[in-house]
Amino acid sequence: MSDDLETPVDPRDLRPGSLVGPWRVLERIDSGSYGVVFLVERASKPEAGPFAMKMAKQAGDPRFEREAELLRRTQHPALPRFEDFGIWISARGDDHPYLVMEYVAGSILYEWGHEEERSSRDVLEVLAQVAQGLAAVHASGAVHRDVKGDNIRVTPEGRAVLVDFGAGWFPGARPLTDTCAPPGTSVYRSPELLRFTWRFYRDDQARWKASPCDDLYALGVTAYRLVTGTYPPPISETQHEEQRELRPPRELATVTPELDSIILRLLSEDKANRGTTPQTVEALEHAALHTRHVADNPIRLLRVGVPSELEAPSRSASSSGSPPPPSRQRSSADATHHATLALLSWAAAAMVGGFVVLIGSKLPSGPAPREESAPSGPPLMAKEVPTPPIETPDAGVADAAMASVQEGPRTGLPVSAIGLAMPKTPLPGQKKPPCNPRSEVVVIGACWSILRIDPPCGAAYEREGQCYMPVFDSRPPPTSEQP
């Protein structure tokens, strides 16, 4: 610790210039449920460049030592390079483990997807890199157990890196939970894991043994979400029930047959049909190299509207308990979540970069539409404007957001399949600060409401893993503005 900085009680209070072992803190760059991430440099060799330091919020958190061990065991370009592991002692005398690794400057996968239009070849190349990283992990006998878009970074040069191994497992690792389900994210869990959990959720001794098949299924969910903007439908409680109606990605977006086939194989309910990790790498690499030129066309939705599969389970699973079977999962909170999505699908169109884009209502059931060719024209997805991090209130604002929506023309222009990015400038008629601090936040100089739903966001806008709705002035907009 530098002479003029006192040791704080909480790691979140570490300030620039603080020393943590041989590392000097440059700035805090992120904070999650379990840890804080800092940009750091070697105090004795700052010219070596910046590194990322993850420090546990809770003293003695075993996830950080586990992640350090996994990264120490496995080195691959698709994984962050391990640098150091140590203990920071707070002013209270608490031991907070920290991990230092390569700093990967890039976007999370889903943000990368809507920074600009992406093609099937782009997606294949990124997925192939992630699969290569998984193959290296699996070859060491370990599993990641939390593969998802939020744990994949893509650099501006196109390098894909799988991060966050805190939930991972390797032979000899101590259990992180006292439930039958391992830590992870529910919507990405394999059918066999979910069915085991539903069957044994009352059994205190039952424990699921994760395998590479679980990681491969999660990679399939990630790919499906990336190219269609939605999650696959929920799994039934037993394999003997009627199989879920999984719509192939090609029916929802203009993906190539090769990419469609790989995603469907990864999402197979029979784990034997998913293949091995090396086979997945080979399939993705072959498709990326040998697919015809149509693979370079941007991915577009085949019809306007958000598929009803948007009504998916929450993406975050509690590590302290197991999800109950589907028959027990319905609650008033679920009903509110689904009602919000249904209302959002009728929200007004918004002006984005000069184009009026409508996210349609819930699609009626019926025969699948015929495949249409990708429409031509300028990109409909503007690149997201970087904005400083903001502290956002956790408020239930769905009703307020819907009350402020104004009707607009309903046009049938195509929507990019991968997401609706935040516009570069405020929308016409959007409320300007001061915003209501109880339910609104300021983004790009205008007022927005944060919705209590997980991406994909339907008719709302997605930014940094949260869904936003614009708040419009209740006053009639002026007919002209000052230049």
Coordinates of C-alpha atoms in Angstrom, one line a residue:
M1 CA 0.0 0.0 0.0
S2 CA 1.4 3.4 -0.9
D3 CA 2.4 5.7 2.0
D4 CA -0.4 8.2 1.5
L5 CA -3.3 5.7 1.1
E6 CA -4.8 3.9 4.1
T7 CA -5.8 0.2 3.9
P8 CA -9.6 0.1 3.4
V9 CA -12.0 -2.3 5.0
D10 CA -13.7 -3.2 1.8
P11 CA -11.8 -4.2 -1.4
R12 CA -14.3 -2.1 -3.4
D13 CA -12.7 1.0 -1.8
L14 CA -9.2 0.3 -3.1
R15 CA -8.2 3.5 -4.9
P16 CA -5.8 4.2 -7.8
G17 CA -2.3 4.0 -6.5
S18 CA -3.0 1.4 -3.9
L19 CA -0.5 -1.5 -3.7
V20 CA -1.8 -5.1 -3.5
G21 CA 1.3 -7.3 -3.2
P22 CA 3.5 -6.4 -6.2
W23 CA 0.6 -4.8 -8.0
R24 CA -0.4 -1.2 -8.3
V25 CA -4.1 -0.4 -8.8
L26 CA -4.8 1.8 -11.8
E27 CA -8.6 1.9 -11.8
R28 CA -11.6 -0.2 -10.9
I29 CA -13.2 -1.5 -14.1
D30 CA -16.0 -3.8 -12.9
S31 CA -17.9 -5.2 -10.0
G32 CA -20.0 -8.4 -9.8
S33 CA -21.8 -10.5 -7.3
Y34 CA -18.6 -12.1 -5.9
G35 CA -15.7 -9.9 -6.9
V36 CA -14.3 -6.6 -8.0
V37 CA -12.1 -6.2 -11.1
F38 CA -9.2 -3.7 -11.2
L39 CA -6.8 -2.7 -13.9
V40 CA -3.4 -3.1 -12.4
E41 CA 0.3 -2.9 -13.3
R42 CA 3.5 -4.4 -11.8
A43 CA 4.8 -1.7 -9.5
S44 CA 8.4 -2.7 -10.3
K45 CA 7.8 -3.0 -14.1
P46 CA 4.9 -0.8 -15.3
E47 CA 6.1 -0.9 -18.9
A48 CA 4.9 -4.6 -18.9
G49 CA 1.4 -3.3 -19.6
P50 CA -1.9 -3.5 -17.7
F51 CA -3.3 -6.6 -16.2
A52 CA -6.7 -7.6 -14.8
M53 CA -7.0 -8.3 -11.1
K54 CA -10.1 -10.0 -9.7
M55 CA -10.5 -9.7 -5.9
A56 CA -13.1 -11.5 -3.8
K57 CA -15.7 -9.4 -2.0
Q58 CA -16.1 -12.0 0.7
A59 CA -13.1 -13.1 2.7
G60 CA -11.9 -16.5 2.0
D61 CA -14.0 -17.1 -1.1
P62 CA -12.8 -20.4 -2.6
R63 CA -13.8 -19.5 -6.2
F64 CA -10.7 -17.4 -6.7
E65 CA -8.2 -20.0 -5.8
R66 CA -10.1 -22.5 -8.0
E67 CA -10.0 -20.1 -10.9
A68 CA -6.3 -19.5 -10.4
E69 CA -5.7 -23.2 -10.4
L70 CA -7.7 -23.8 -13.5
L71 CA -5.9 -21.1 -15.4
R72 CA -2.5 -22.2 -14.1
R73 CA -3.2 -25.7 -15.4
T74 CA -4.4 -24.7 -18.9
Q75 CA -2.7 -22.3 -21.3
H76 CA -4.4 -21.4 -24.6
P77 CA -5.0 -18.2 -26.6
A78 CA -8.7 -18.6 -26.0
L79 CA -8.2 -18.4 -22.3
P80 CA -6.8 -15.5 -20.2
R81 CA -3.1 -15.9 -19.4
F82 CA -2.5 -16.5 -15.6
E83 CA -0.1 -14.1 -13.9
D84 CA -0.4 -14.3 -10.1
F85 CA -2.5 -15.4 -7.1
G86 CA -2.3 -13.9 -3.6
I87 CA -4.2 -12.6 -0.5
W88 CA -5.0 -9.0 0.3
I89 CA -5.6 -8.3 4.0
S90 CA -8.2 -5.6 4.7
A91 CA -8.0 -3.1 7.6
R92 CA -10.2 -5.5 9.6
G93 CA -7.7 -8.3 9.1
D94 CA -9.9 -10.3 6.6
D95 CA -8.1 -12.3 3.9
H96 CA -9.4 -11.5 0.4
P97 CA -8.0 -13.8 -2.3
Y98 CA -7.1 -12.2 -5.6
L99 CA -6.2 -13.4 -9.0
V100 CA -4.2 -11.5 -11.6
M101 CA -4.4 -12.4 -15.3
E102 CA -4.1 -11.1 -18.8
Y103 CA -6.3 -8.0 -19.4
V104 CA -8.6 -8.8 -22.3
A105 CA -9.8 -5.6 -23.8
G106 CA -13.0 -6.4 -25.7
S107 CA -16.8 -6.7 -25.7
I108 CA -18.9 -9.5 -24.2
L109 CA -20.1 -11.8 -27.0
Y110 CA -23.7 -10.5 -27.2
E111 CA -22.5 -6.9 -27.3
W112 CA -20.0 -7.8 -30.0
G113 CA -23.0 -9.2 -31.9
H114 CA -24.8 -5.9 -32.2
E115 CA -21.8 -3.5 -32.4
E116 CA -22.1 -4.1 -36.1
E117 CA -23.7 -6.6 -38.4
R118 CA -22.2 -10.0 -38.1
S119 CA -22.1 -12.9 -40.7
S120 CA -22.4 -16.6 -40.2
R121 CA -18.6 -16.8 -40.9
D122 CA -17.9 -14.3 -38.2
V123 CA -19.9 -16.3 -35.7
L124 CA -18.3 -19.6 -36.8
E125 CA -14.8 -18.2 -36.3
V126 CA -15.6 -16.9 -32.8
L127 CA -17.3 -20.1 -31.7
A128 CA -14.4 -22.1 -33.1
Q129 CA -12.0 -20.2 -30.9
V130 CA -14.2 -20.7 -27.8
A131 CA -14.5 -24.4 -28.6
Q132 CA -10.7 -24.6 -28.9
G133 CA -10.4 -23.1 -25.4
L134 CA -12.9 -25.6 -24.1
A135 CA -11.0 -28.4 -25.7
A136 CA -7.9 -27.4 -23.8
V137 CA -9.8 -27.2 -20.6
H138 CA -11.5 -30.6 -21.1
A139 CA -8.2 -32.2 -22.1
S140 CA -6.8 -31.3 -18.6
G141 CA -9.8 -33.1 -17.0
A142 CA -11.6 -29.8 -16.0
V143 CA -14.9 -28.3 -17.0
H144 CA -16.0 -24.7 -17.0
R145 CA -19.6 -25.1 -15.9
D146 CA -20.7 -21.6 -16.7
V147 CA -20.2 -21.1 -20.5
K148 CA -22.4 -18.2 -21.7
G149 CA -22.2 -15.1 -23.8
D150 CA -21.5 -12.9 -20.7
N151 CA -18.3 -15.0 -20.1
I152 CA -16.9 -14.7 -23.6
R153 CA -14.9 -11.6 -24.6
V154 CA -14.1 -10.7 -28.2
T155 CA -11.3 -8.2 -28.8
P156 CA -11.3 -5.6 -31.6
E157 CA -8.9 -7.9 -33.5
G158 CA -11.4 -10.8 -33.4
R159 CA -9.8 -12.9 -30.7
A160 CA -12.4 -14.7 -28.6
V161 CA -11.5 -15.5 -24.9
L162 CA -13.5 -17.6 -22.5
V163 CA -13.3 -16.0 -19.0
D164 CA -14.6 -16.5 -15.5
F165 CA -13.6 -20.0 -14.3
G166 CA -14.8 -19.4 -10.7
A167 CA -17.5 -22.0 -11.1
G168 CA -15.2 -24.5 -12.8
W169 CA -14.3 -28.0 -11.6
F170 CA -11.2 -30.1 -11.8
P171 CA -10.3 -33.4 -10.3
G172 CA -9.7 -33.0 -6.5
A173 CA -11.5 -29.6 -6.3
R174 CA -13.7 -29.0 -3.3
P175 CA -17.5 -28.6 -3.8
L176 CA -18.6 -25.0 -4.0
T177 CA -22.3 -25.7 -3.1
D178 CA -24.2 -28.0 -0.7
T179 CA -26.9 -28.7 -3.3
C180 CA -27.3 -31.3 -6.0
A181 CA -26.8 -28.7 -8.7
P182 CA -23.4 -27.1 -9.3
P183 CA -23.0 -23.3 -9.6
G184 CA -24.0 -22.0 -13.0
T185 CA -26.7 -20.2 -15.0
S186 CA -30.0 -22.1 -15.3
V187 CA -31.0 -21.3 -18.9
Y188 CA -27.6 -22.7 -20.1
R189 CA -27.8 -25.9 -18.2
S190 CA -28.0 -29.2 -20.0
P191 CA -31.2 -31.3 -20.1
E192 CA -29.6 -34.1 -18.2
L193 CA -28.4 -31.7 -15.5
L194 CA -31.8 -30.1 -15.1
R195 CA -33.6 -33.4 -14.9
F196 CA -31.2 -34.7 -12.3
T197 CA -31.8 -31.5 -10.3
W198 CA -35.6 -31.9 -10.5
R199 CA -35.4 -35.5 -9.5
F200 CA -33.0 -35.2 -6.6
Y201 CA -33.6 -31.6 -5.4
R202 CA -34.8 -32.9 -2.0
D203 CA -31.8 -35.3 -1.6
D204 CA -29.1 -33.6 0.4
Q205 CA -26.5 -36.2 -0.7
A206 CA -27.1 -36.1 -4.4
R207 CA -24.4 -34.2 -6.5
W208 CA -24.3 -33.8 -10.2
K209 CA -21.0 -34.6 -11.8
A210 CA -20.4 -32.1 -14.6
S211 CA -18.9 -33.3 -17.9
P212 CA -17.8 -31.7 -21.2
C213 CA -21.3 -32.5 -22.5
D214 CA -22.6 -29.8 -20.2
D215 CA -20.2 -27.2 -21.5
L216 CA -21.0 -28.1 -25.1
Y217 CA -24.8 -27.8 -24.5
A218 CA -24.2 -24.3 -22.9
L219 CA -22.1 -23.4 -26.0
G220 CA -25.1 -24.4 -28.1
V221 CA -27.4 -22.2 -26.1
T222 CA -24.9 -19.3 -26.4
A223 CA -24.8 -19.7 -30.2
Y224 CA -28.6 -20.0 -30.5
R225 CA -29.0 -16.8 -28.4
L226 CA -26.4 -15.0 -30.4
V227 CA -27.9 -15.6 -33.9
T228 CA -31.6 -15.6 -33.1
G229 CA -31.8 -13.1 -30.2
T230 CA -33.6 -15.6 -28.0
Y231 CA -33.1 -18.7 -25.9
P232 CA -34.2 -22.3 -26.8
P233 CA -37.6 -23.3 -25.3
P234 CA -37.5 -24.9 -21.8
I235 CA -36.7 -28.6 -21.3
S236 CA -39.5 -31.0 -20.2
E237 CA -39.2 -32.7 -16.8
T238 CA -38.6 -36.2 -18.3
Q239 CA -37.4 -37.5 -21.6
H240 CA -40.6 -39.5 -21.9
E241 CA -42.7 -36.4 -22.2
E242 CA -43.5 -34.8 -25.5
Q243 CA -40.2 -33.3 -26.9
R244 CA -39.9 -29.6 -26.9
E245 CA -40.4 -27.8 -30.2
L246 CA -37.0 -26.4 -30.9
R247 CA -37.2 -24.1 -33.9
P248 CA -34.0 -24.4 -36.0
P249 CA -32.0 -21.2 -36.1
R250 CA -32.5 -21.1 -39.9
E251 CA -36.2 -20.6 -39.4
L252 CA -35.6 -17.4 -37.3
A253 CA -32.5 -15.9 -39.0
T254 CA -30.4 -16.0 -42.2
V255 CA -27.7 -18.4 -40.9
T256 CA -26.0 -20.9 -43.2
P257 CA -27.0 -24.5 -43.1
E258 CA -23.6 -25.4 -41.7
L259 CA -24.0 -23.1 -38.7
D260 CA -27.6 -24.2 -38.2
S261 CA -26.6 -27.9 -38.1
I262 CA -23.8 -27.3 -35.6
I263 CA -26.0 -25.4 -33.2
L264 CA -28.8 -28.0 -33.4
R265 CA -26.3 -30.8 -32.7
L266 CA -25.0 -29.0 -29.6
L267 CA -28.6 -28.5 -28.4
S268 CA -29.4 -32.2 -28.7
E269 CA -31.3 -33.6 -25.7
D270 CA -29.3 -36.8 -26.1
K271 CA -25.8 -35.9 -24.9
A272 CA -24.3 -38.6 -27.1
N273 CA -25.4 -36.8 -30.2
R274 CA -23.5 -33.6 -29.2
G275 CA -20.2 -35.2 -30.1
T276 CA -16.9 -34.4 -28.4
T277 CA -15.2 -31.1 -27.9
P278 CA -12.5 -31.9 -30.5
Q279 CA -15.3 -32.9 -33.0
T280 CA -17.0 -29.5 -32.3
V281 CA -13.8 -27.7 -33.0
E282 CA -13.2 -29.5 -36.2
A283 CA -16.8 -28.9 -37.4
L284 CA -16.7 -25.2 -36.6
E285 CA -13.3 -24.7 -38.2
H286 CA -14.2 -26.6 -41.3
A287 CA -17.5 -24.6 -41.7
A288 CA -15.7 -21.3 -41.2
L289 CA -13.0 -22.2 -43.9
H290 CA -15.1 -24.0 -46.5
T291 CA -18.6 -22.5 -46.4
R292 CA -19.5 -20.7 -49.6
H293 CA -19.6 -16.9 -50.0
V294 CA -23.2 -16.7 -48.7
A295 CA -21.7 -17.2 -45.2
D296 CA -20.4 -13.6 -45.5
N297 CA -23.9 -12.1 -45.7
P298 CA -25.1 -10.3 -42.5
I299 CA -27.4 -12.3 -40.2
R300 CA -30.9 -11.0 -40.3
L301 CA -34.2 -12.1 -38.8
L302 CA -36.4 -13.8 -41.4
R303 CA -39.5 -12.0 -40.1
V304 CA -40.4 -9.0 -38.0
G305 CA -41.1 -9.9 -34.4
V306 CA -39.7 -11.6 -31.3
P307 CA -40.3 -15.3 -31.0
S308 CA -42.3 -16.4 -28.1
E309 CA -39.3 -18.3 -26.8
L310 CA -38.2 -15.0 -25.3
E311 CA -40.3 -16.1 -22.3
A312 CA -37.3 -18.1 -21.0
P313 CA -36.2 -18.8 -17.4
S314 CA -34.1 -16.2 -15.6
R315 CA -30.5 -16.4 -16.7
S316 CA -29.1 -16.4 -13.2
A317 CA -29.4 -19.5 -11.0
S318 CA -28.9 -19.3 -7.3
S319 CA -25.9 -21.2 -6.0
S320 CA -27.7 -21.9 -2.8
G321 CA -30.5 -24.0 -4.2
S322 CA -31.7 -26.0 -7.1
P323 CA -34.5 -25.0 -9.5
P324 CA -37.8 -26.9 -8.9
P325 CA -39.3 -28.9 -11.7
P326 CA -41.2 -27.0 -14.4
S327 CA -44.6 -27.8 -12.9
R328 CA -43.5 -25.9 -9.7
Q329 CA -41.8 -23.0 -11.4
R330 CA -44.8 -20.8 -12.2
S331 CA -45.4 -18.0 -9.8
S332 CA -46.8 -14.5 -9.8
A333 CA -43.3 -13.2 -10.6
D334 CA -43.3 -15.4 -13.7
A335 CA -46.7 -14.1 -14.7
T336 CA -45.5 -10.5 -14.3
H337 CA -42.4 -11.3 -16.3
H338 CA -44.3 -12.8 -19.2
A339 CA -47.0 -10.1 -19.1
T340 CA -44.2 -7.5 -19.3
L341 CA -42.8 -9.2 -22.4
A342 CA -46.2 -9.4 -24.0
L343 CA -46.8 -5.7 -23.4
L344 CA -43.4 -4.8 -24.6
S345 CA -44.0 -6.6 -27.9
W346 CA -46.8 -4.0 -28.6
A347 CA -44.6 -1.1 -27.8
A348 CA -44.2 1.7 -30.3
A349 CA -41.5 1.8 -33.0
A350 CA -38.5 3.8 -32.2
M351 CA -36.4 5.9 -34.6
V352 CA -32.9 4.5 -34.8
G353 CA -30.3 6.1 -37.1
G354 CA -33.1 7.4 -39.3
F355 CA -34.9 4.0 -39.6
V356 CA -38.2 3.1 -38.0
V357 CA -37.9 -0.4 -36.5
L358 CA -40.8 -2.3 -35.1
I359 CA -40.5 -5.3 -32.8
G360 CA -43.7 -7.2 -33.4
S361 CA -46.2 -8.8 -31.1
K362 CA -46.0 -12.3 -29.8
L363 CA -46.1 -14.6 -32.9
P364 CA -49.2 -16.8 -33.3
S365 CA -48.6 -20.5 -33.6
G366 CA -48.8 -22.2 -36.9
P367 CA -46.7 -23.5 -39.7
A368 CA -43.1 -22.2 -39.9
P369 CA -42.7 -19.4 -42.5
R370 CA -40.8 -20.0 -45.7
E371 CA -37.3 -18.8 -45.7
E372 CA -36.8 -15.4 -47.2
S373 CA -33.7 -13.9 -48.7
A374 CA -31.7 -11.4 -46.6
P375 CA -32.9 -7.9 -47.4
S376 CA -30.4 -5.5 -48.8
G377 CA -29.8 -1.9 -47.6
P378 CA -27.7 -0.1 -45.0
P379 CA -27.1 -1.7 -41.6
L380 CA -30.0 -1.2 -39.2
M381 CA -27.9 -1.7 -36.1
A382 CA -25.9 1.3 -35.1
K383 CA -22.6 0.9 -33.2
E384 CA -23.1 1.4 -29.5
V385 CA -21.6 4.6 -28.1
P386 CA -19.3 4.1 -25.2
T387 CA -20.6 5.8 -22.1
P388 CA -19.1 6.0 -18.6
P389 CA -20.4 3.4 -16.0
I390 CA -23.3 4.6 -14.0
E391 CA -24.9 3.5 -10.8
T392 CA -28.4 2.3 -11.7
P393 CA -31.3 2.0 -9.2
D394 CA -33.0 -1.4 -8.9
A395 CA -36.6 -0.4 -9.4
G396 CA -39.6 -2.1 -10.9
V397 CA -40.4 0.3 -13.7
A398 CA -42.2 -1.8 -16.3
D399 CA -45.5 -0.1 -15.7
A400 CA -43.9 3.4 -15.8
A401 CA -42.1 2.5 -19.0
M402 CA -45.2 1.3 -20.7
A403 CA -47.2 4.4 -19.6
S404 CA -44.6 6.6 -21.3
V405 CA -44.5 4.8 -24.7
Q406 CA -45.8 6.8 -27.6
E407 CA -47.4 5.2 -30.7
G408 CA -45.4 5.4 -33.9
P409 CA -45.7 4.1 -37.4
R410 CA -45.6 0.2 -37.6
T411 CA -43.4 -0.6 -40.5
G412 CA -42.1 -3.9 -41.5
L413 CA -38.4 -3.2 -42.0
P414 CA -36.1 -6.1 -41.1
V415 CA -34.5 -6.2 -37.6
S416 CA -31.0 -7.5 -37.0
A417 CA -31.1 -10.9 -35.4
I418 CA -28.5 -10.3 -32.7
G419 CA -30.0 -7.5 -30.7
L420 CA -31.3 -3.9 -30.5
A421 CA -28.4 -1.6 -29.5
M422 CA -28.7 1.6 -27.7
P423 CA -29.0 4.5 -30.2
K424 CA -26.3 7.1 -30.6
T425 CA -28.5 10.0 -29.7
P426 CA -31.8 10.5 -27.7
L427 CA -34.9 9.4 -29.5
P428 CA -37.3 12.1 -30.8
G429 CA -39.5 13.3 -28.0
Q430 CA -37.5 11.5 -25.3
K431 CA -37.3 13.0 -21.9
K432 CA -34.2 14.9 -21.0
P433 CA -32.6 15.3 -17.5
P434 CA -33.5 15.9 -14.8
C435 CA -34.8 12.3 -14.6
N436 CA -36.8 10.7 -11.8
P437 CA -34.0 9.3 -9.5
R438 CA -36.4 6.6 -8.2
S439 CA -37.1 4.9 -11.5
E440 CA -35.0 6.5 -14.3
V441 CA -31.3 6.7 -15.2
V442 CA -29.4 9.0 -17.6
V443 CA -27.9 7.3 -20.7
I444 CA -26.7 9.2 -23.8
G445 CA -28.1 12.4 -22.4
A446 CA -31.7 11.2 -22.0
C447 CA -34.0 9.4 -19.4
W448 CA -34.4 5.6 -19.6
S449 CA -36.2 3.1 -17.4
I450 CA -34.5 -0.2 -16.5
L451 CA -36.7 -3.2 -16.9
R452 CA -36.6 -6.3 -14.6
I453 CA -36.2 -8.7 -17.4
D454 CA -33.1 -10.5 -18.7
P455 CA -31.8 -10.0 -22.2
P456 CA -32.9 -10.6 -25.0
C457 CA -35.0 -7.5 -24.4
G458 CA -37.8 -7.8 -27.0
A459 CA -39.0 -4.3 -27.8
A460 CA -36.6 -2.7 -25.3
Y461 CA -33.0 -1.7 -25.8
E462 CA -30.1 -3.8 -24.5
R463 CA -27.0 -2.2 -22.9
E464 CA -24.3 -3.8 -20.8
G465 CA -26.5 -6.8 -20.0
Q466 CA -29.6 -4.9 -19.0
C467 CA -32.9 -3.9 -20.7
Y468 CA -33.9 -0.3 -21.1
M469 CA -37.1 1.5 -22.3
P470 CA -37.0 5.2 -23.3
V471 CA -39.0 7.6 -21.2
F472 CA -40.9 10.2 -23.3
D473 CA -42.0 13.7 -22.3
S474 CA -45.6 13.9 -21.4
R475 CA -45.6 17.4 -22.9
P476 CA -46.2 17.6 -26.7
P477 CA -42.9 17.9 -28.5
P478 CA -42.2 21.3 -30.1
T479 CA -42.8 21.6 -33.8
S480 CA -39.4 23.1 -34.3
E481 CA -36.1 23.3 -32.3
Q482 CA -33.4 25.9 -32.1
P483 CA -30.4 25.1 -34.2

